[in-house]
mmCIF file of C-alpha atoms in Angstrom:
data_model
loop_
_atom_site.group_PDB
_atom_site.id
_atom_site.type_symbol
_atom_site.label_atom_id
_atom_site.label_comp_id
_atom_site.label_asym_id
_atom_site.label_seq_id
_atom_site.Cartn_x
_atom_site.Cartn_y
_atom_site.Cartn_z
ATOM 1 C CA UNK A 1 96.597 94.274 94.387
ATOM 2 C CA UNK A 2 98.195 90.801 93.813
ATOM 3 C CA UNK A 3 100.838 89.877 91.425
ATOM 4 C CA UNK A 4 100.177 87.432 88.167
ATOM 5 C CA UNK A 5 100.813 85.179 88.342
ATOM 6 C CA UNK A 6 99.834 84.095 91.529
ATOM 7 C CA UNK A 7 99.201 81.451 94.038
ATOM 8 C CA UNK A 8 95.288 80.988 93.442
ATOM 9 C CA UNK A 9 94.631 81.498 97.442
ATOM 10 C CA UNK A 10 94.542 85.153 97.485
ATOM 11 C CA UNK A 11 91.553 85.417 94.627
ATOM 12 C CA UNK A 12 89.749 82.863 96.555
ATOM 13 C CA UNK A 13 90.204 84.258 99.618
ATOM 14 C CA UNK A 14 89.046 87.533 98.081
ATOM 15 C CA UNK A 15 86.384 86.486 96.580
ATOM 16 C CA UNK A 16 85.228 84.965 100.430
ATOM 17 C CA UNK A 17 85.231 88.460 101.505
ATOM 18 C CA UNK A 18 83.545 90.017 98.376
ATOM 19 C CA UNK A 19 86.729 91.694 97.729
ATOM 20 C CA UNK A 20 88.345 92.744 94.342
ATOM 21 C CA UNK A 21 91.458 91.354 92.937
ATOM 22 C CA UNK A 22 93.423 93.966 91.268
ATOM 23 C CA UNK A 23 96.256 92.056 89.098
ATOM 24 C CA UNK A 24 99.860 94.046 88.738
ATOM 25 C CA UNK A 25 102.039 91.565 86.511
ATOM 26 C CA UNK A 26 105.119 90.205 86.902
ATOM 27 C CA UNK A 27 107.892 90.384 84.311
ATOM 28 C CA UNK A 28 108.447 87.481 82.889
ATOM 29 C CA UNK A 29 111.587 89.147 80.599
ATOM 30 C CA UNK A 30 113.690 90.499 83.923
ATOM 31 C CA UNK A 31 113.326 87.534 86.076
ATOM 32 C CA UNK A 32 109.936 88.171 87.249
ATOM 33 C CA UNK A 33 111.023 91.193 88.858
ATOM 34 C CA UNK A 34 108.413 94.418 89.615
ATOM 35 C CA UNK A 35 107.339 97.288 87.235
ATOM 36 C CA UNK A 36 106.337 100.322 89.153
ATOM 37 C CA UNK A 37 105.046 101.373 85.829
ATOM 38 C CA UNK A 38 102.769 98.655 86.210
ATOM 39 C CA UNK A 39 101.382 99.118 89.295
ATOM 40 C CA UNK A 40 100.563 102.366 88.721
ATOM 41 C CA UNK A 41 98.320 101.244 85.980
ATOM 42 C CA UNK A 42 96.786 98.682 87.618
ATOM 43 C CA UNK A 43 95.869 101.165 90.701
ATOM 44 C CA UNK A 44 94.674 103.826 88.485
ATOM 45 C CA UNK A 45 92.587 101.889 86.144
ATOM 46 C CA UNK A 46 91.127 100.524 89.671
ATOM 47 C CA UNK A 47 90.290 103.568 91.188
ATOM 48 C CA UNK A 48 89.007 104.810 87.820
ATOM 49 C CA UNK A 49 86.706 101.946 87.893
ATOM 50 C CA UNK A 50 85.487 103.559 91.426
ATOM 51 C CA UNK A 51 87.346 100.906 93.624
ATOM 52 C CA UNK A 52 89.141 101.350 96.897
ATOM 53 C CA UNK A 53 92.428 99.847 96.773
ATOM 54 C CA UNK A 54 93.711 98.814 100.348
ATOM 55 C CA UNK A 55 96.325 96.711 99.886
ATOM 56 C CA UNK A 56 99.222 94.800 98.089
ATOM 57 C CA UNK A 57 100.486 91.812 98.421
ATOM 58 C CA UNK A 58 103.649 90.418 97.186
ATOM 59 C CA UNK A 59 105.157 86.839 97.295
ATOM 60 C CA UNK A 60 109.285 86.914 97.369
ATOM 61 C CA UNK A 61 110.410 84.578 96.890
ATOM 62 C CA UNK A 62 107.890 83.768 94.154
ATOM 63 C CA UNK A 63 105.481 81.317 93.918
ATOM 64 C CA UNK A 64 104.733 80.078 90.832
ATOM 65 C CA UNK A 65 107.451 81.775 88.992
ATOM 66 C CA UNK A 66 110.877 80.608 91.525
ATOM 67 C CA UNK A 67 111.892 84.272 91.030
ATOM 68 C CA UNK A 68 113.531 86.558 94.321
ATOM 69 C CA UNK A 69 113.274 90.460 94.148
ATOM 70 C CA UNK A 70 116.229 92.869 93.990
ATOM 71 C CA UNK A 71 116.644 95.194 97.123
ATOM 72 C CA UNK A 72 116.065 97.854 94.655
ATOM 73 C CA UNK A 73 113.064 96.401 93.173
ATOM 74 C CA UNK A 74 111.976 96.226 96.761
ATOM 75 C CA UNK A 75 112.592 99.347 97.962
ATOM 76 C CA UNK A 76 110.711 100.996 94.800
ATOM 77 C CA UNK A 77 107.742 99.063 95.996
ATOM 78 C CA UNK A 78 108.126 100.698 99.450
ATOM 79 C CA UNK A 79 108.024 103.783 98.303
ATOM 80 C CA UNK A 80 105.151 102.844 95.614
ATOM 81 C CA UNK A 81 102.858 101.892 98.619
ATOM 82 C CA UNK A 82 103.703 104.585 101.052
ATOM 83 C CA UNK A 83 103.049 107.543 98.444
ATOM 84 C CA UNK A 84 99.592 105.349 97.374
ATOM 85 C CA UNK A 85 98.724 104.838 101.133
ATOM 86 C CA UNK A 86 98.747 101.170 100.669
ATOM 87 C CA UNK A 87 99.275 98.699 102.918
ATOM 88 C CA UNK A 88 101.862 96.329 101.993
ATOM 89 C CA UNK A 89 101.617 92.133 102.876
ATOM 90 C CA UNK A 90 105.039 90.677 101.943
ATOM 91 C CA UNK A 91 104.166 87.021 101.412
ATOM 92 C CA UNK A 92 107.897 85.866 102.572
ATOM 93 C CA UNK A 93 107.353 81.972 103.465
ATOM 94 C CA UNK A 94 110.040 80.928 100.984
ATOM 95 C CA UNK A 95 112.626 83.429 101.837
ATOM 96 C CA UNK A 96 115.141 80.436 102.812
ATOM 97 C CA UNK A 97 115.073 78.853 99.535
ATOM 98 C CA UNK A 98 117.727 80.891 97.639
ATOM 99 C CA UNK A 99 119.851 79.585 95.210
ATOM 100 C CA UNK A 100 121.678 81.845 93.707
ATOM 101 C CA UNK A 101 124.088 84.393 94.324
ATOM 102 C CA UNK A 102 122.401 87.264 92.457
ATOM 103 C CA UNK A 103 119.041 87.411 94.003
ATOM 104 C CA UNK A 104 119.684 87.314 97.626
ATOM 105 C CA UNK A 105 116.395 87.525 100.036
ATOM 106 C CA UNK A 106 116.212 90.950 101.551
ATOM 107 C CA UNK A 107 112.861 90.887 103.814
ATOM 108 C CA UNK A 108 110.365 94.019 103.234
ATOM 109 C CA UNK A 109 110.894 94.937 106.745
ATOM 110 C CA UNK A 110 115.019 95.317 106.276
ATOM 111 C CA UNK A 111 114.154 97.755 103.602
ATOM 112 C CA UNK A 112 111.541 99.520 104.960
ATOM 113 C CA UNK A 113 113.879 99.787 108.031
ATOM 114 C CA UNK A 114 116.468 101.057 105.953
ATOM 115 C CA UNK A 115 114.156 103.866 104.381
ATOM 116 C CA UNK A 116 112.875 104.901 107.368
ATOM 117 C CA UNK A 117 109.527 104.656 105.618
ATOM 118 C CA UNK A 118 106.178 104.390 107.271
ATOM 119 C CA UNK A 119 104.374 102.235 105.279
ATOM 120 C CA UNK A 120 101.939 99.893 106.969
ATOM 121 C CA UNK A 121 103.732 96.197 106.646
ATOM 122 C CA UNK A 122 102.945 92.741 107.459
ATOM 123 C CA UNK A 123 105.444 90.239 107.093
ATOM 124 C CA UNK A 124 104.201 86.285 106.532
ATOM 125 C CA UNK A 125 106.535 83.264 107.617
ATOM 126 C CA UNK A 126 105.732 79.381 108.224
ATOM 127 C CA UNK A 127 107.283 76.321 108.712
ATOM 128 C CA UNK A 128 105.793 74.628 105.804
ATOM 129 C CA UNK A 129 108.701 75.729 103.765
ATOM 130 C CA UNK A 130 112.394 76.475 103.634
ATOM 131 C CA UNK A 131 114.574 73.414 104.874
ATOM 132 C CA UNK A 132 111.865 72.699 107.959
ATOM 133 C CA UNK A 133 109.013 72.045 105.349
ATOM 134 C CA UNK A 134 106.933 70.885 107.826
ATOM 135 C CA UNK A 135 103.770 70.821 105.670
ATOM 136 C CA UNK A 136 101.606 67.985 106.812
ATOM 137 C CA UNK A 137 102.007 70.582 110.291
ATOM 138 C CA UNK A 138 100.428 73.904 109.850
ATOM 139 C CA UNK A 139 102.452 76.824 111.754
ATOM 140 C CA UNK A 140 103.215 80.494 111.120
ATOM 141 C CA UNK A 141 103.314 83.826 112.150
ATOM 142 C CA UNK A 142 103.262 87.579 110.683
ATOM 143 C CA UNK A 143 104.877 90.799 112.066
ATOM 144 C CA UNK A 144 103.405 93.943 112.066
ATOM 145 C CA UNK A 145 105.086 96.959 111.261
ATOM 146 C CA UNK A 146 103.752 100.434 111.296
ATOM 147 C CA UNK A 147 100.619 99.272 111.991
ATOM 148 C CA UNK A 148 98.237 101.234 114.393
ATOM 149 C CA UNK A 149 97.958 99.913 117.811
ATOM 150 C CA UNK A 150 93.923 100.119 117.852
ATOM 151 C CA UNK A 151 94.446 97.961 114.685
ATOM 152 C CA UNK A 152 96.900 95.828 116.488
ATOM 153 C CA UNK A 153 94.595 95.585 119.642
ATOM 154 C CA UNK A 154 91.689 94.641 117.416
ATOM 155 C CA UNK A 155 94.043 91.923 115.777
ATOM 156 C CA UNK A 156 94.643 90.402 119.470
ATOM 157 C CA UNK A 157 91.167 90.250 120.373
ATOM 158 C CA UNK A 158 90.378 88.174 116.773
ATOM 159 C CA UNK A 159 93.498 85.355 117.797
ATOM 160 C CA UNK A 160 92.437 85.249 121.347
ATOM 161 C CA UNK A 161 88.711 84.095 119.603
ATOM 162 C CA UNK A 162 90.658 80.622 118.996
ATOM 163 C CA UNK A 163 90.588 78.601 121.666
ATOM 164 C CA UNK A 164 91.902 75.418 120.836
ATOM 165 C CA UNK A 165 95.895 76.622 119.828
ATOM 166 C CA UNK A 166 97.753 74.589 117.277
ATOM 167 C CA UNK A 167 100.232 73.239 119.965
ATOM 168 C CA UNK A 168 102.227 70.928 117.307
ATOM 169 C CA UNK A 169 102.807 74.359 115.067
ATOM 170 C CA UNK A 170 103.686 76.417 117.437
ATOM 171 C CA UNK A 171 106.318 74.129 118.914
ATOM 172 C CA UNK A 172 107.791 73.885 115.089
ATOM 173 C CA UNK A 173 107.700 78.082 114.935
ATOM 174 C CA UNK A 174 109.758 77.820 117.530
ATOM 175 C CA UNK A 175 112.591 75.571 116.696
ATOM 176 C CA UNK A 176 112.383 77.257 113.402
ATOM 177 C CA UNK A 177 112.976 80.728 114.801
ATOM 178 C CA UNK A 178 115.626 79.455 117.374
ATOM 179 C CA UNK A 179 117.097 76.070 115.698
ATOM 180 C CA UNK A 180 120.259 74.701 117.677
ATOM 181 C CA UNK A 181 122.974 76.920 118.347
ATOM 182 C CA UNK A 182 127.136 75.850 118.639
ATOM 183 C CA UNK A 183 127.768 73.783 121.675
ATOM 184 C CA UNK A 184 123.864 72.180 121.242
ATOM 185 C CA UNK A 185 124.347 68.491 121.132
ATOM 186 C CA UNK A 186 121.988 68.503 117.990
ATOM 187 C CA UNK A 187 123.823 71.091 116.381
ATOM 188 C CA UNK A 188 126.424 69.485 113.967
ATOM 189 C CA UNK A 189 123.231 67.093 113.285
ATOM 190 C CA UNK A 190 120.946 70.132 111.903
ATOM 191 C CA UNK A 191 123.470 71.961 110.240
ATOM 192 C CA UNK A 192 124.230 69.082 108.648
ATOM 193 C CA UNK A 193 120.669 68.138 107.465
ATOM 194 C CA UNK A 194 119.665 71.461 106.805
ATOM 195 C CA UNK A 195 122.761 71.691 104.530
ATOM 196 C CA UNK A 196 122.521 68.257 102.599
ATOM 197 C CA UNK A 197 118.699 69.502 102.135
ATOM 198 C CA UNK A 198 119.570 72.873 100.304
ATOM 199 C CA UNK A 199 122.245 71.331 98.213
ATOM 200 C CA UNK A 200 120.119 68.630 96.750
ATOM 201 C CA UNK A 201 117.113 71.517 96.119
ATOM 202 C CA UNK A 202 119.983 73.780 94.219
ATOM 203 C CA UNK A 203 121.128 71.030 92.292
ATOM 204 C CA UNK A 204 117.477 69.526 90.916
ATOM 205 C CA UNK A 205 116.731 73.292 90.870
ATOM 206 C CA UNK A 206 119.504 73.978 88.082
ATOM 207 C CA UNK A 207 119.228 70.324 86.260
ATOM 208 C CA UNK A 208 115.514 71.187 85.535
ATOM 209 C CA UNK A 209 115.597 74.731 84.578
ATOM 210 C CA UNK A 210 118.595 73.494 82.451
ATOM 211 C CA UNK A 211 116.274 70.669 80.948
ATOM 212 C CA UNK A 212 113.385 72.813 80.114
ATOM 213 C CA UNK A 213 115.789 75.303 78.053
ATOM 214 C CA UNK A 214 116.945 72.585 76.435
ATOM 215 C CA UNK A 215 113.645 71.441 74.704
ATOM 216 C CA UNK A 216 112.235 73.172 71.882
ATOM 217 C CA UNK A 217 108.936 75.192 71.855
ATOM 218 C CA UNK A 218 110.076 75.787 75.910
ATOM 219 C CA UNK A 219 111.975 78.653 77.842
ATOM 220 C CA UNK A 220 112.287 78.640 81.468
ATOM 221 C CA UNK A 221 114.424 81.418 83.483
ATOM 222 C CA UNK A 222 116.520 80.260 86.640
ATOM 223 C CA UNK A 223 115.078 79.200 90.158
ATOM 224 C CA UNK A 224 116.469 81.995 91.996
ATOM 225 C CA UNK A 225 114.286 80.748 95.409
ATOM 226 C CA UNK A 226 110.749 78.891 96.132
ATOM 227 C CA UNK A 227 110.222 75.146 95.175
ATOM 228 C CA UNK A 228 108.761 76.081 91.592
ATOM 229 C CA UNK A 229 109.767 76.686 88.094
ATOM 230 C CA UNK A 230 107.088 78.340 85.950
ATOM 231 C CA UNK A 231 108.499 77.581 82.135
ATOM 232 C CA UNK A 232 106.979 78.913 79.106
ATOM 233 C CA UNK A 233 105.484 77.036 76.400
ATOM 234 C CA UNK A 234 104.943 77.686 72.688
ATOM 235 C CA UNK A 235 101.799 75.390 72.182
ATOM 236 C CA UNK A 236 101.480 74.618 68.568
ATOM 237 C CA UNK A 237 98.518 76.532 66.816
ATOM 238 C CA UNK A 238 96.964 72.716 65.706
ATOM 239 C CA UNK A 239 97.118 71.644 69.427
ATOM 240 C CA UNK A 240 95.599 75.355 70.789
ATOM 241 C CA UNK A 241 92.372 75.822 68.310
ATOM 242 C CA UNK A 242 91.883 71.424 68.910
ATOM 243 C CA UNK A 243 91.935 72.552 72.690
ATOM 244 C CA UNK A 244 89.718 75.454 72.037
ATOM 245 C CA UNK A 245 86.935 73.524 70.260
ATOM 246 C CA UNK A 246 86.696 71.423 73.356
ATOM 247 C CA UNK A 247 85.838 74.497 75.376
ATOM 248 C CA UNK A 248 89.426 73.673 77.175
ATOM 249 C CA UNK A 249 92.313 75.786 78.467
ATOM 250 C CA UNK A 250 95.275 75.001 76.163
ATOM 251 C CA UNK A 251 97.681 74.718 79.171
ATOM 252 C CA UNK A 252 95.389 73.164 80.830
ATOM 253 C CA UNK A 253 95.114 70.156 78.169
ATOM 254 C CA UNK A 254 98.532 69.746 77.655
ATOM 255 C CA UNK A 255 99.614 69.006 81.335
ATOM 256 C CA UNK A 256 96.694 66.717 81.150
ATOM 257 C CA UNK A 257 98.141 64.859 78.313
ATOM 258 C CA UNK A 258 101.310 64.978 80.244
ATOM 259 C CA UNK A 259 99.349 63.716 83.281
ATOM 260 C CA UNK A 260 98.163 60.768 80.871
ATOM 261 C CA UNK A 261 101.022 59.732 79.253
ATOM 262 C CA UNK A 262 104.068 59.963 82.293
ATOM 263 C CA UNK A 263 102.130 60.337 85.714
ATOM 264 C CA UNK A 264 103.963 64.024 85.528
ATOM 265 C CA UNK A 265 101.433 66.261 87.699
ATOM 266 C CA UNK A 266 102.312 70.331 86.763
ATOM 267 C CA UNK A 267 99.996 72.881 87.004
ATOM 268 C CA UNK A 268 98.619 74.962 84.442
ATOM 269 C CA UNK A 269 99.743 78.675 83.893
ATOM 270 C CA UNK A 270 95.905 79.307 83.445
ATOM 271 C CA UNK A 271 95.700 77.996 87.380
ATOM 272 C CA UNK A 272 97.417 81.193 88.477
ATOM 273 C CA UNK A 273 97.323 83.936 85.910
ATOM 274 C CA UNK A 274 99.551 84.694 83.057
ATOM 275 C CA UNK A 275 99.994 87.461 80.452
ATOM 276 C CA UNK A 276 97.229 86.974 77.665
ATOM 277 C CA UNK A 277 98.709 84.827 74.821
ATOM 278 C CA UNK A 278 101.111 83.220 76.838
ATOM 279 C CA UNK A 279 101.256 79.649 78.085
ATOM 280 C CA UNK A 280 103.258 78.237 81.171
ATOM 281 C CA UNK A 281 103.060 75.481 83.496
ATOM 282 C CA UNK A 282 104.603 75.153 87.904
ATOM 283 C CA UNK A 283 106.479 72.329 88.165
ATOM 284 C CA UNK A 284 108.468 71.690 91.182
ATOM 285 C CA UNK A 285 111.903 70.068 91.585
ATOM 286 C CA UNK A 286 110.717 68.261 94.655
ATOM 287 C CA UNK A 287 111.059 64.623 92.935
ATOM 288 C CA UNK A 288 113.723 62.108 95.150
ATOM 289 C CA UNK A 289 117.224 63.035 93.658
ATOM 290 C CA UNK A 290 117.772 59.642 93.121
ATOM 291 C CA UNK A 291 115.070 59.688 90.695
ATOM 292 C CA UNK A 292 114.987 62.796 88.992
ATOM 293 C CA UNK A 293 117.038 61.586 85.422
ATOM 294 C CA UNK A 294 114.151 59.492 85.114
ATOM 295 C CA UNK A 295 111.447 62.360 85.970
ATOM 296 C CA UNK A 296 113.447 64.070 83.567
ATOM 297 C CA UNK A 297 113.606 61.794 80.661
ATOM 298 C CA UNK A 298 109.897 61.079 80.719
ATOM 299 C CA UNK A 299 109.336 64.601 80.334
ATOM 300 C CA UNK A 300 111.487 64.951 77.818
ATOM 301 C CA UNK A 301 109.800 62.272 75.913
ATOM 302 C CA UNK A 302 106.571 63.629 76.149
ATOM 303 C CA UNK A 303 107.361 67.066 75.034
ATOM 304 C CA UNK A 304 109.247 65.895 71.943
ATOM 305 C CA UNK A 305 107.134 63.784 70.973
ATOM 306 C CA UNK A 306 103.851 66.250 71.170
ATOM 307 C CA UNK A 307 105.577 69.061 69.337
ATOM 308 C CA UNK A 308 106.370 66.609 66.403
ATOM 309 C CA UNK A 309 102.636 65.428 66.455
ATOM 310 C CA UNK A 310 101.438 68.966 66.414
ATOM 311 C CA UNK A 311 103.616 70.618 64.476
ATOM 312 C CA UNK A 312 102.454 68.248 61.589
ATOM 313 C CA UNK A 313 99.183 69.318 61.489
#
């Protein structure tokens, strides 16, 4: 079971394994927050269909959609995947991105902790995120929780297969997990990065969800965590069926005409799921501070001006 939208690696990696996607969505209308309503449709029209549902993953915070689960929501999907025998991969590499006070990150394992539950959980980290985002240097690691120790023993025998270690990542998991402590000469220096880093992603985070809901034909909720927004967009019905007779995605054409016109690369909704009739795009709020009025601006320009031209016709 993944959520939709999603980031597009779990269907491909999927499909690499001749496995089956099973889509749950996410709701758009409570700050892409969980329906356990919904994932018990999704599983039962599955195992109607004759398939054997393993597992679920969720990403928290969210990638496309910027959104960061309630404890609560979490611990209902605990409980979902315990009582459903499911085993649960919380997808967590964002979880120091939070902006917000309302949406605090509360890891899987906390809550499972805190339940006493016995689901079977893997939790994912990495240092291509968070403040580190380290991504030209690939590094990670997962923790197993509830997980039998045959199935842990086979796990071992798979990562001792690799014989040539990622030294560079694994150096940068570690500083990660243990960055410099009080009394560290580097300390004040990190703290002080790390915190100049945050503030400047909080700030471009608000400015551009604030932007978006400024602009007609657009609604976008808060960046509660993650590097993304994931706005919606009324397309005009001239621009869809012109898109349409071209065999293209709507979505898909507009960011191209964005592409075309600015230099503005987004990402289609259509790239990682959405609810049928709906339209959104990822953008991240990773431009230079320094220049983000002007990302901004030339944004707004575009928009404007292709709702006018549209809504003409």
């Amino acid at each position: 079971m993944i959520p939709i939208p999603q980031y597009p690696l779990y269907t491909a990696t999927l499909a690499h394994f001749n496995a089956r996607a099973i889509p749950y969505y996410l709701q758009e209308a409570n700050e892409w927050q969980l329906s356990i309503v919904d994932l018990e449709r999704a599983l039962s029209e599955a195992r109607g269909q004759g398939i054997d549902v393993r597992a679920m993953a969720v990403i928290n915070p969210g990638n496309p959609t910027g959104g960061c689960l309630l404890e609560d929501n979490i611990a209902e999907i605990v409980q979902f995947c315990e009582r459903e025998n499911l085993v649960l991969l919380a997808d967590e590499v964002y979880q120091t991105n939070i902006y917000t006070g309302t949406n605090p990150f509360v890891s899987f394992k906390k809550v499972v902790s805190k339940l006493q539950s016995s689901v079977e959980l893997f939790s994912f980290h990495s240092i291509s995120k968070g403040m580190v985002g380290e991504c030209g240097r690939r590094g990670g690691y997962y923790e197993a929780v509830n997980i039998d120790a045959e199935i842990m023993a086979q796990l071992l025998k798979m990562a001792s297969v690799g014989l040539c270690p990622n030294v560079q990542g694994q150096m940068a998991v570690d500083v990660m997990v243990r960055p410099p402590q009080p009394g560290d000469a580097s300390f004040e220096q990190y703290q002080r990065e790390v915190s100049d880093i945050f503030e400047s992603m909080r700030r471009r985070a608000k400015k551009l969800a604030a932007a978006f809901n400024s602009l007609p034909n657009m609604s976008c909720n808060d960046a509660q965590g993650a590097m993304y927004l994931f706005p919606r967009v009324e397309l005009p019905p001239a621009f869809v069926a012109e898109a349409e007779a071209r065999g293209q995605q709507a979505d898909a054409a507009y960011c191209m005409q964005m592409l075309e016109a600015t230099g503005i690369s987004v990402v289609p909704g259509s790239g990682f799921g959405q609810e049928p009739g709906t339209f959104h795009f990822r953008s991240t709020f990773l431009p230079p501070e320094e220049l983000f009025d002007e990302f901004i601006d030339g944004f707004r320009n575009f928009h404007e001006a292709f709702i006018a031209r549209y809504s003409q016709e």
